[in-house]
Amino acid sequence: MTVRWGIAGPGRIAEAVAGDFGHVPGAELVAVGSRSAARAADFAGRHDIARAHGSYRALLDDPEVDVVYIATPHPQHHALALAAIEAGKGLLIEKAFTATVAGAQEIVAASRERGVFVMEAMWTRFQPALRQMRAWLDAGVLGDVRAVEADLGVVRTFDPADRLFAPELGGGALLDLGVYVVSFAQWVLGTPERVVAHGRLGQTGVEEDASVLLTYPDGVTALLTTSLHSPMPGSARVFGTEGWIDVLPRFHHPTEVVLHRHGAPPEHVLALPDGGGYSHELAEVTACVEAGAIESAIMPLADTLVVQQILADAGQQLGVEWREDPTAL
């Protein structure tokens, strides 16, 4: 079986993802859709894609497409996803999954009601190096996990026209970068009891710096930092009673993890991704769709909903509120 893919939104992230389809047996990128017919045609020409659609609706109506990868700005995910589910298309939705918790809940409910596959495109969980970290954690080599630390920052010159600084496009550090540190902590520790956020709003009202503390039972914590103006290393650590794991920068697509056991020399594991690293999430979706599954066991929808709630709680404390775009189609 060949799973036929379409891309909605031929932007920067879609460029990177499109290049990895050649590393995924059983997956074929056959269509792209954009609000601009010219952009769709240009993208299709550069990536040898058979069909270019000048609207998202035309892409969703394409009978030769089985799965749609949604790579539009965050507030547009909700409307596109619901329309895709209604059309019976499986979905890989770029992170952050939606702009709001309610939007995410609607998509999950529609997926389950219609029996249509949906997954958040958190490529981090599928990186070979982090699969090794997960194996160590599942084997209990750290003893009791007590804390997580993660940071992810970039340096962006302020530009009110840039998506990252535009409130109506879901701008700010949390949905673009904070989603990585929050998802990492949630993957390791689960659902927190409390979310505490502190940060700084910029000229357009989006959060440009944010630190988030997640608290769990028995004093377990996650300390997470993100920024649009600080060149942070992008590192992550998991601490336990028997040692710790370093995820070397940049942690959201690492090639090396290091296990430090108490009283033993460090154990370095190098694990390179296939292609640009997006191939692994594409392979997961392709395999799940072939098997008739409606969600991934590695990136389940319940985890996505927890992450969305944490982001919403942090945003509310910082004084920002995101909205879905009902006009996305």
PDB file of N, CA and C in Angstrom, residues 183-281:
ATOM      1  N   SER A 183       6.347  19.906  25.649  1.00  0.00           N
ATOM      2  CA  SER A 183       6.073  18.537  25.211  1.00  0.00           C
ATOM      3  C   SER A 183       7.126  17.574  25.736  1.00  0.00           C
ATOM      4  N   PHE A 184       8.382  18.019  25.772  1.00  0.00           N
ATOM      5  CA  PHE A 184       9.449  17.164  26.312  1.00  0.00           C
ATOM      6  C   PHE A 184       9.182  16.834  27.774  1.00  0.00           C
ATOM      7  N   ALA A 185       8.851  17.861  28.561  1.00  0.00           N
ATOM      8  CA  ALA A 185       8.573  17.634  29.979  1.00  0.00           C
ATOM      9  C   ALA A 185       7.354  16.747  30.168  1.00  0.00           C
ATOM     10  N   GLN A 186       6.320  16.981  29.385  1.00  0.00           N
ATOM     11  CA  GLN A 186       5.110  16.168  29.498  1.00  0.00           C
ATOM     12  C   GLN A 186       5.387  14.718  29.137  1.00  0.00           C
ATOM     13  N   TRP A 187       6.219  14.497  28.134  1.00  0.00           N
ATOM     14  CA  TRP A 187       6.583  13.139  27.716  1.00  0.00           C
ATOM     15  C   TRP A 187       7.262  12.379  28.848  1.00  0.00           C
ATOM     16  N   VAL A 188       8.100  13.074  29.601  1.00  0.00           N
ATOM     17  CA  VAL A 188       8.855  12.437  30.682  1.00  0.00           C
ATOM     18  C   VAL A 188       8.042  12.343  31.967  1.00  0.00           C
ATOM     19  N   LEU A 189       7.323  13.405  32.317  1.00  0.00           N
ATOM     20  CA  LEU A 189       6.703  13.502  33.646  1.00  0.00           C
ATOM     21  C   LEU A 189       5.185  13.390  33.651  1.00  0.00           C
ATOM     22  N   GLY A 190       4.535  13.592  32.506  1.00  0.00           N
ATOM     23  CA  GLY A 190       3.080  13.503  32.476  1.00  0.00           C
ATOM     24  C   GLY A 190       2.407  14.836  32.756  1.00  0.00           C
ATOM     25  N   THR A 191       1.204  14.775  33.308  1.00  0.00           N
ATOM     26  CA  THR A 191       0.386  15.964  33.532  1.00  0.00           C
ATOM     27  C   THR A 191       0.748  16.634  34.855  1.00  0.00           C
ATOM     28  N   PRO A 192       1.099  17.932  34.825  1.00  0.00           N
ATOM     29  CA  PRO A 192       1.492  18.601  36.066  1.00  0.00           C
ATOM     30  C   PRO A 192       0.296  18.964  36.936  1.00  0.00           C
ATOM     31  N   GLU A 193       0.583  19.181  38.203  1.00  0.00           N
ATOM     32  CA  GLU A 193      -0.444  19.669  39.120  1.00  0.00           C
ATOM     33  C   GLU A 193      -0.638  21.174  38.969  1.00  0.00           C
ATOM     34  N   ARG A 194       0.462  21.875  38.650  1.00  0.00           N
ATOM     35  CA  ARG A 194       0.401  23.337  38.615  1.00  0.00           C
ATOM     36  C   ARG A 194       1.330  23.868  37.536  1.00  0.00           C
ATOM     37  N   VAL A 195       0.933  24.982  36.923  1.00  0.00           N
ATOM     38  CA  VAL A 195       1.738  25.678  35.926  1.00  0.00           C
ATOM     39  C   VAL A 195       1.985  27.095  36.422  1.00  0.00           C
ATOM     40  N   VAL A 196       3.256  27.492  36.477  1.00  0.00           N
ATOM     41  CA  VAL A 196       3.611  28.849  36.892  1.00  0.00           C
ATOM     42  C   VAL A 196       4.471  29.452  35.784  1.00  0.00           C
ATOM     43  N   ALA A 197       4.052  30.598  35.262  1.00  0.00           N
ATOM     44  CA  ALA A 197       4.763  31.209  34.144  1.00  0.00           C
ATOM     45  C   ALA A 197       5.143  32.648  34.463  1.00  0.00           C
ATOM     46  N   HIS A 198       6.306  33.031  33.940  1.00  0.00           N
ATOM     47  CA  HIS A 198       6.766  34.405  34.066  1.00  0.00           C
ATOM     48  C   HIS A 198       7.471  34.767  32.767  1.00  0.00           C
ATOM     49  N   GLY A 199       7.313  36.007  32.301  1.00  0.00           N
ATOM     50  CA  GLY A 199       7.952  36.366  31.048  1.00  0.00           C
ATOM     51  C   GLY A 199       7.763  37.830  30.719  1.00  0.00           C
ATOM     52  N   ARG A 200       7.964  38.137  29.444  1.00  0.00           N
ATOM     53  CA  ARG A 200       7.928  39.523  28.988  1.00  0.00           C
ATOM     54  C   ARG A 200       7.170  39.619  27.671  1.00  0.00           C
ATOM     55  N   LEU A 201       6.261  40.595  27.598  1.00  0.00           N
ATOM     56  CA  LEU A 201       5.532  40.857  26.365  1.00  0.00           C
ATOM     57  C   LEU A 201       6.266  41.910  25.542  1.00  0.00           C
ATOM     58  N   GLY A 202       6.195  41.747  24.209  1.00  0.00           N
ATOM     59  CA  GLY A 202       6.836  42.693  23.322  1.00  0.00           C
ATOM     60  C   GLY A 202       5.882  43.777  22.847  1.00  0.00           C
ATOM     61  N   GLN A 203       6.335  44.547  21.845  1.00  0.00           N
ATOM     62  CA  GLN A 203       5.581  45.715  21.379  1.00  0.00           C
ATOM     63  C   GLN A 203       4.214  45.350  20.802  1.00  0.00           C
ATOM     64  N   THR A 204       4.110  44.162  20.200  1.00  0.00           N
ATOM     65  CA  THR A 204       2.842  43.765  19.585  1.00  0.00           C
ATOM     66  C   THR A 204       1.960  42.949  20.527  1.00  0.00           C
ATOM     67  N   GLY A 205       2.410  42.775  21.767  1.00  0.00           N
ATOM     68  CA  GLY A 205       1.600  42.069  22.751  1.00  0.00           C
ATOM     69  C   GLY A 205       1.821  40.577  22.817  1.00  0.00           C
ATOM     70  N   VAL A 206       2.771  40.045  22.042  1.00  0.00           N
ATOM     71  CA  VAL A 206       3.072  38.621  22.134  1.00  0.00           C
ATOM     72  C   VAL A 206       4.183  38.402  23.148  1.00  0.00           C
ATOM     73  N   GLU A 207       4.220  37.211  23.742  1.00  0.00           N
ATOM     74  CA  GLU A 207       5.257  36.903  24.725  1.00  0.00           C
ATOM     75  C   GLU A 207       6.558  36.586  23.977  1.00  0.00           C
ATOM     76  N   GLU A 208       7.594  37.374  24.261  1.00  0.00           N
ATOM     77  CA  GLU A 208       8.869  37.203  23.574  1.00  0.00           C
ATOM     78  C   GLU A 208       9.876  36.432  24.416  1.00  0.00           C
ATOM     79  N   ASP A 209       9.638  36.351  25.715  1.00  0.00           N
ATOM     80  CA  ASP A 209      10.448  35.541  26.630  1.00  0.00           C
ATOM     81  C   ASP A 209       9.508  34.898  27.634  1.00  0.00           C
ATOM     82  N   ALA A 210       9.783  33.642  27.976  1.00  0.00           N
ATOM     83  CA  ALA A 210       8.925  32.970  28.954  1.00  0.00           C
ATOM     84  C   ALA A 210       9.696  31.877  29.682  1.00  0.00           C
ATOM     85  N   SER A 211       9.480  31.807  30.974  1.00  0.00           N
ATOM     86  CA  SER A 211       9.954  30.692  31.790  1.00  0.00           C
ATOM     87  C   SER A 211       8.739  30.052  32.440  1.00  0.00           C
ATOM     88  N   VAL A 212       8.702  28.736  32.419  1.00  0.00           N
ATOM     89  CA  VAL A 212       7.535  28.003  32.922  1.00  0.00           C
ATOM     90  C   VAL A 212       8.009  26.951  33.913  1.00  0.00           C
ATOM     91  N   LEU A 213       7.404  26.944  35.071  1.00  0.00           N
ATOM     92  CA  LEU A 213       7.660  25.925  36.082  1.00  0.00           C
ATOM     93  C   LEU A 213       6.452  25.008  36.170  1.00  0.00           C
ATOM     94  N   LEU A 214       6.667  23.721  35.956  1.00  0.00           N
ATOM     95  CA  LEU A 214       5.621  22.718  36.132  1.00  0.00           C
ATOM     96  C   LEU A 214       5.907  21.963  37.423  1.00  0.00           C
ATOM     97  N   THR A 215       4.893  21.816  38.259  1.00  0.00           N
ATOM     98  CA  THR A 215       5.075  21.096  39.513  1.00  0.00           C
ATOM     99  C   THR A 215       4.228  19.832  39.520  1.00  0.00           C
ATOM    100  N   TYR A 216       4.783  18.807  40.129  1.00  0.00           N
ATOM    101  CA  TYR A 216       4.180  17.473  40.178  1.00  0.00           C
ATOM    102  C   TYR A 216       4.174  16.981  41.618  1.00  0.00           C
ATOM    103  N   PRO A 217       3.484  15.885  41.877  1.00  0.00           N
ATOM    104  CA  PRO A 217       3.467  15.349  43.243  1.00  0.00           C
ATOM    105  C   PRO A 217       4.872  15.045  43.769  1.00  0.00           C
ATOM    106  N   ASP A 218       5.023  15.131  45.083  1.00  0.00           N
ATOM    107  CA  ASP A 218       6.254  14.758  45.789  1.00  0.00           C
ATOM    108  C   ASP A 218       7.445  15.627  45.380  1.00  0.00           C
ATOM    109  N   GLY A 219       7.173  16.883  44.988  1.00  0.00           N
ATOM    110  CA  GLY A 219       8.261  17.815  44.732  1.00  0.00           C
ATOM    111  C   GLY A 219       8.937  17.691  43.383  1.00  0.00           C
ATOM    112  N   VAL A 220       8.414  16.875  42.487  1.00  0.00           N
ATOM    113  CA  VAL A 220       8.986  16.736  41.144  1.00  0.00           C
ATOM    114  C   VAL A 220       8.667  17.988  40.338  1.00  0.00           C
ATOM    115  N   THR A 221       9.650  18.457  39.541  1.00  0.00           N
ATOM    116  CA  THR A 221       9.473  19.704  38.808  1.00  0.00           C
ATOM    117  C   THR A 221      10.029  19.623  37.385  1.00  0.00           C
ATOM    118  N   ALA A 222       9.563  20.551  36.560  1.00  0.00           N
ATOM    119  CA  ALA A 222      10.156  20.806  35.247  1.00  0.00           C
ATOM    120  C   ALA A 222      10.356  22.302  35.128  1.00  0.00           C
ATOM    121  N   LEU A 223      11.576  22.718  34.791  1.00  0.00           N
ATOM    122  CA  LEU A 223      11.900  24.124  34.613  1.00  0.00           C
ATOM    123  C   LEU A 223      12.209  24.355  33.138  1.00  0.00           C
ATOM    124  N   LEU A 224      11.387  25.160  32.487  1.00  0.00           N
ATOM    125  CA  LEU A 224      11.413  25.290  31.034  1.00  0.00           C
ATOM    126  C   LEU A 224      11.557  26.761  30.651  1.00  0.00           C
ATOM    127  N   THR A 225      12.428  27.043  29.671  1.00  0.00           N
ATOM    128  CA  THR A 225      12.705  28.417  29.279  1.00  0.00           C
ATOM    129  C   THR A 225      12.702  28.540  27.768  1.00  0.00           C
ATOM    130  N   THR A 226      12.122  29.642  27.266  1.00  0.00           N
ATOM    131  CA  THR A 226      12.081  29.861  25.831  1.00  0.00           C
ATOM    132  C   THR A 226      12.146  31.353  25.540  1.00  0.00           C
ATOM    133  N   SER A 227      12.638  31.706  24.343  1.00  0.00           N
ATOM    134  CA  SER A 227      12.814  33.117  24.029  1.00  0.00           C
ATOM    135  C   SER A 227      12.952  33.336  22.532  1.00  0.00           C
ATOM    136  N   LEU A 228      12.514  34.515  22.093  1.00  0.00           N
ATOM    137  CA  LEU A 228      12.746  34.958  20.713  1.00  0.00           C
ATOM    138  C   LEU A 228      13.972  35.848  20.612  1.00  0.00           C
ATOM    139  N   HIS A 229      14.644  36.113  21.745  1.00  0.00           N
ATOM    140  CA  HIS A 229      15.748  37.076  21.738  1.00  0.00           C
ATOM    141  C   HIS A 229      17.006  36.568  22.442  1.00  0.00           C
ATOM    142  N   SER A 230      17.063  35.286  22.739  1.00  0.00           N
ATOM    143  CA  SER A 230      18.234  34.757  23.434  1.00  0.00           C
ATOM    144  C   SER A 230      18.740  33.497  22.735  1.00  0.00           C
ATOM    145  N   PRO A 231      20.030  33.448  22.380  1.00  0.00           N
ATOM    146  CA  PRO A 231      20.575  32.266  21.692  1.00  0.00           C
ATOM    147  C   PRO A 231      20.888  31.133  22.676  1.00  0.00           C
ATOM    148  N   MET A 232      19.847  30.560  23.235  1.00  0.00           N
ATOM    149  CA  MET A 232      20.007  29.483  24.210  1.00  0.00           C
ATOM    150  C   MET A 232      20.587  28.233  23.544  1.00  0.00           C
ATOM    151  N   PRO A 233      21.259  27.391  24.325  1.00  0.00           N
ATOM    152  CA  PRO A 233      21.876  26.200  23.708  1.00  0.00           C
ATOM    153  C   PRO A 233      20.875  25.207  23.149  1.00  0.00           C
ATOM    154  N   GLY A 234      19.677  25.162  23.717  1.00  0.00           N
ATOM    155  CA  GLY A 234      18.723  24.148  23.271  1.00  0.00           C
ATOM    156  C   GLY A 234      19.066  22.791  23.853  1.00  0.00           C
ATOM    157  N   SER A 235      19.295  22.764  25.153  1.00  0.00           N
ATOM    158  CA  SER A 235      19.675  21.526  25.826  1.00  0.00           C
ATOM    159  C   SER A 235      18.543  21.037  26.723  1.00  0.00           C
ATOM    160  N   ALA A 236      18.620  19.765  27.094  1.00  0.00           N
ATOM    161  CA  ALA A 236      17.625  19.195  28.006  1.00  0.00           C
ATOM    162  C   ALA A 236      18.303  18.178  28.908  1.00  0.00           C
ATOM    163  N   ARG A 237      17.820  18.087  30.123  1.00  0.00           N
ATOM    164  CA  ARG A 237      18.326  17.103  31.089  1.00  0.00           C
ATOM    165  C   ARG A 237      17.161  16.494  31.854  1.00  0.00           C
ATOM    166  N   VAL A 238      17.323  15.224  32.152  1.00  0.00           N
ATOM    167  CA  VAL A 238      16.378  14.501  32.997  1.00  0.00           C
ATOM    168  C   VAL A 238      17.157  13.981  34.194  1.00  0.00           C
ATOM    169  N   PHE A 239      16.735  14.345  35.396  1.00  0.00           N
ATOM    170  CA  PHE A 239      17.444  13.978  36.618  1.00  0.00           C
ATOM    171  C   PHE A 239      16.667  12.905  37.380  1.00  0.00           C
ATOM    172  N   GLY A 240      17.380  11.906  37.873  1.00  0.00           N
ATOM    173  CA  GLY A 240      16.769  10.870  38.682  1.00  0.00           C
ATOM    174  C   GLY A 240      17.577  10.579  39.925  1.00  0.00           C
ATOM    175  N   THR A 241      17.101   9.649  40.729  1.00  0.00           N
ATOM    176  CA  THR A 241      17.795   9.312  41.977  1.00  0.00           C
ATOM    177  C   THR A 241      19.044   8.478  41.745  1.00  0.00           C
ATOM    178  N   GLU A 242      19.197   7.927  40.525  1.00  0.00           N
ATOM    179  CA  GLU A 242      20.367   7.101  40.230  1.00  0.00           C
ATOM    180  C   GLU A 242      21.276   7.708  39.162  1.00  0.00           C
ATOM    181  N   GLY A 243      20.954   8.932  38.702  1.00  0.00           N
ATOM    182  CA  GLY A 243      21.788   9.543  37.678  1.00  0.00           C
ATOM    183  C   GLY A 243      21.008  10.551  36.861  1.00  0.00           C
ATOM    184  N   TRP A 244      21.549  10.913  35.696  1.00  0.00           N
ATOM    185  CA  TRP A 244      20.852  11.856  34.831  1.00  0.00           C
ATOM    186  C   TRP A 244      21.174  11.586  33.373  1.00  0.00           C
ATOM    187  N   ILE A 245      20.324  12.107  32.507  1.00  0.00           N
ATOM    188  CA  ILE A 245      20.511  11.996  31.061  1.00  0.00           C
ATOM    189  C   ILE A 245      20.653  13.398  30.489  1.00  0.00           C
ATOM    190  N   ASP A 246      21.719  13.605  29.729  1.00  0.00           N
ATOM    191  CA  ASP A 246      21.895  14.833  28.956  1.00  0.00           C
ATOM    192  C   ASP A 246      21.429  14.589  27.532  1.00  0.00           C
ATOM    193  N   VAL A 247      20.544  15.445  27.049  1.00  0.00           N
ATOM    194  CA  VAL A 247      20.194  15.451  25.621  1.00  0.00           C
ATOM    195  C   VAL A 247      20.944  16.633  25.024  1.00  0.00           C
ATOM    196  N   LEU A 248      21.965  16.333  24.226  1.00  0.00           N
ATOM    197  CA  LEU A 248      22.858  17.384  23.768  1.00  0.00           C
ATOM    198  C   LEU A 248      22.169  18.278  22.738  1.00  0.00           C
ATOM    199  N   PRO A 249      22.551  19.548  22.711  1.00  0.00           N
ATOM    200  CA  PRO A 249      21.896  20.517  21.811  1.00  0.00           C
ATOM    201  C   PRO A 249      21.997  20.103  20.344  1.00  0.00           C
ATOM    202  N   ARG A 250      20.923  20.431  19.528  1.00  0.00           N
ATOM    203  CA  ARG A 250      19.712  20.998  20.090  1.00  0.00           C
ATOM    204  C   ARG A 250      18.759  19.865  20.360  1.00  0.00           C
ATOM    205  N   PHE A 251      18.196  19.889  21.588  1.00  0.00           N
ATOM    206  CA  PHE A 251      17.516  18.720  22.109  1.00  0.00           C
ATOM    207  C   PHE A 251      16.297  18.307  21.296  1.00  0.00           C
ATOM    208  N   HIS A 252      15.691  19.261  20.556  1.00  0.00           N
ATOM    209  CA  HIS A 252      14.460  18.906  19.852  1.00  0.00           C
ATOM    210  C   HIS A 252      14.738  18.101  18.579  1.00  0.00           C
ATOM    211  N   HIS A 253      15.989  18.048  18.127  1.00  0.00           N
ATOM    212  CA  HIS A 253      16.380  17.095  17.079  1.00  0.00           C
ATOM    213  C   HIS A 253      17.840  16.701  17.304  1.00  0.00           C
ATOM    214  N   PRO A 254      18.102  15.970  18.391  1.00  0.00           N
ATOM    215  CA  PRO A 254      19.473  15.676  18.792  1.00  0.00           C
ATOM    216  C   PRO A 254      20.059  14.503  18.007  1.00  0.00           C
ATOM    217  N   THR A 255      21.370  14.415  18.073  1.00  0.00           N
ATOM    218  CA  THR A 255      22.063  13.243  17.514  1.00  0.00           C
ATOM    219  C   THR A 255      22.783  12.455  18.597  1.00  0.00           C
ATOM    220  N   GLU A 256      22.829  12.994  19.819  1.00  0.00           N
ATOM    221  CA  GLU A 256      23.560  12.302  20.881  1.00  0.00           C
ATOM    222  C   GLU A 256      22.886  12.508  22.231  1.00  0.00           C
ATOM    223  N   VAL A 257      22.822  11.435  22.994  1.00  0.00           N
ATOM    224  CA  VAL A 257      22.365  11.481  24.381  1.00  0.00           C
ATOM    225  C   VAL A 257      23.429  10.831  25.252  1.00  0.00           C
ATOM    226  N   VAL A 258      23.526  11.295  26.487  1.00  0.00           N
ATOM    227  CA  VAL A 258      24.563  10.809  27.399  1.00  0.00           C
ATOM    228  C   VAL A 258      23.916  10.392  28.708  1.00  0.00           C
ATOM    229  N   LEU A 259      24.163   9.155  29.103  1.00  0.00           N
ATOM    230  CA  LEU A 259      23.648   8.626  30.367  1.00  0.00           C
ATOM    231  C   LEU A 259      24.752   8.694  31.422  1.00  0.00           C
ATOM    232  N   HIS A 260      24.441   9.383  32.523  1.00  0.00           N
ATOM    233  CA  HIS A 260      25.372   9.480  33.653  1.00  0.00           C
ATOM    234  C   HIS A 260      24.782   8.683  34.815  1.00  0.00           C
ATOM    235  N   ARG A 261      25.351   7.531  35.081  1.00  0.00           N
ATOM    236  CA  ARG A 261      24.911   6.749  36.241  1.00  0.00           C
ATOM    237  C   ARG A 261      25.825   7.044  37.411  1.00  0.00           C
ATOM    238  N   HIS A 262      25.221   7.083  38.584  1.00  0.00           N
ATOM    239  CA  HIS A 262      25.992   7.385  39.785  1.00  0.00           C
ATOM    240  C   HIS A 262      27.134   6.370  39.944  1.00  0.00           C
ATOM    241  N   GLY A 263      28.379   6.889  39.987  1.00  0.00           N
ATOM    242  CA  GLY A 263      29.535   6.039  40.202  1.00  0.00           C
ATOM    243  C   GLY A 263      30.071   5.337  38.974  1.00  0.00           C
ATOM    244  N   ALA A 264      29.537   5.669  37.779  1.00  0.00           N
ATOM    245  CA  ALA A 264      29.979   5.005  36.548  1.00  0.00           C
ATOM    246  C   ALA A 264      30.366   6.067  35.515  1.00  0.00           C
ATOM    247  N   PRO A 265      31.236   5.695  34.563  1.00  0.00           N
ATOM    248  CA  PRO A 265      31.590   6.663  33.513  1.00  0.00           C
ATOM    249  C   PRO A 265      30.395   6.958  32.620  1.00  0.00           C
ATOM    250  N   PRO A 266      30.368   8.131  31.987  1.00  0.00           N
ATOM    251  CA  PRO A 266      29.252   8.478  31.105  1.00  0.00           C
ATOM    252  C   PRO A 266      29.138   7.503  29.934  1.00  0.00           C
ATOM    253  N   GLU A 267      27.906   7.244  29.534  1.00  0.00           N
ATOM    254  CA  GLU A 267      27.633   6.376  28.378  1.00  0.00           C
ATOM    255  C   GLU A 267      27.063   7.234  27.251  1.00  0.00           C
ATOM    256  N   HIS A 268      27.862   7.433  26.194  1.00  0.00           N
ATOM    257  CA  HIS A 268      27.449   8.253  25.057  1.00  0.00           C
ATOM    258  C   HIS A 268      26.808   7.371  23.986  1.00  0.00           C
ATOM    259  N   VAL A 269      25.676   7.791  23.479  1.00  0.00           N
ATOM    260  CA  VAL A 269      25.040   7.089  22.371  1.00  0.00           C
ATOM    261  C   VAL A 269      24.795   8.094  21.249  1.00  0.00           C
ATOM    262  N   LEU A 270      25.385   7.808  20.086  1.00  0.00           N
ATOM    263  CA  LEU A 270      25.177   8.626  18.899  1.00  0.00           C
ATOM    264  C   LEU A 270      24.139   7.939  18.026  1.00  0.00           C
ATOM    265  N   ALA A 271      23.101   8.656  17.669  1.00  0.00           N
ATOM    266  CA  ALA A 271      22.014   8.071  16.865  1.00  0.00           C
ATOM    267  C   ALA A 271      21.550   9.113  15.858  1.00  0.00           C
ATOM    268  N   LEU A 272      21.956   8.940  14.613  1.00  0.00           N
ATOM    269  CA  LEU A 272      21.662   9.921  13.573  1.00  0.00           C
ATOM    270  C   LEU A 272      20.294   9.661  12.950  1.00  0.00           C
ATOM    271  N   PRO A 273      19.574  10.723  12.602  1.00  0.00           N
ATOM    272  CA  PRO A 273      18.271  10.554  11.949  1.00  0.00           C
ATOM    273  C   PRO A 273      18.435  10.243  10.474  1.00  0.00           C
ATOM    274  N   ASP A 274      17.380   9.742   9.867  1.00  0.00           N
ATOM    275  CA  ASP A 274      17.334   9.569   8.415  1.00  0.00           C
ATOM    276  C   ASP A 274      16.907  10.894   7.790  1.00  0.00           C
ATOM    277  N   GLY A 275      17.625  11.318   6.764  1.00  0.00           N
ATOM    278  CA  GLY A 275      17.294  12.574   6.114  1.00  0.00           C
ATOM    279  C   GLY A 275      17.450  13.732   7.064  1.00  0.00           C
ATOM    280  N   GLY A 276      16.518  14.662   7.013  1.00  0.00           N
ATOM    281  CA  GLY A 276      16.561  15.822   7.887  1.00  0.00           C
ATOM    282  C   GLY A 276      15.962  15.577   9.254  1.00  0.00           C
ATOM    283  N   GLY A 277      15.489  14.367   9.500  1.00  0.00           N
ATOM    284  CA  GLY A 277      14.901  14.030  10.793  1.00  0.00           C
ATOM    285  C   GLY A 277      13.388  14.002  10.812  1.00  0.00           C
ATOM    286  N   TYR A 278      12.761  14.561   9.781  1.00  0.00           N
ATOM    287  CA  TYR A 278      11.296  14.552   9.714  1.00  0.00           C
ATOM    288  C   TYR A 278      10.770  13.210   9.216  1.00  0.00           C
ATOM    289  N   SER A 279      11.640  12.424   8.618  1.00  0.00           N
ATOM    290  CA  SER A 279      11.229  11.138   8.047  1.00  0.00           C
ATOM    291  C   SER A 279      10.604  10.223   9.086  1.00  0.00           C
ATOM    292  N   HIS A 280      11.036  10.334  10.339  1.00  0.00           N
ATOM    293  CA  HIS A 280      10.574   9.395  11.363  1.00  0.00           C
ATOM    294  C   HIS A 280       9.112   9.641  11.739  1.00  0.00           C
ATOM    295  N   GLU A 281       8.696  10.897  11.826  1.00  0.00           N
ATOM    296  CA  GLU A 281       7.277  11.147  12.088  1.00  0.00           C
ATOM    297  C   GLU A 281       6.435  10.805  10.871  1.00  0.00           C
TER     298      GLU A 281
END
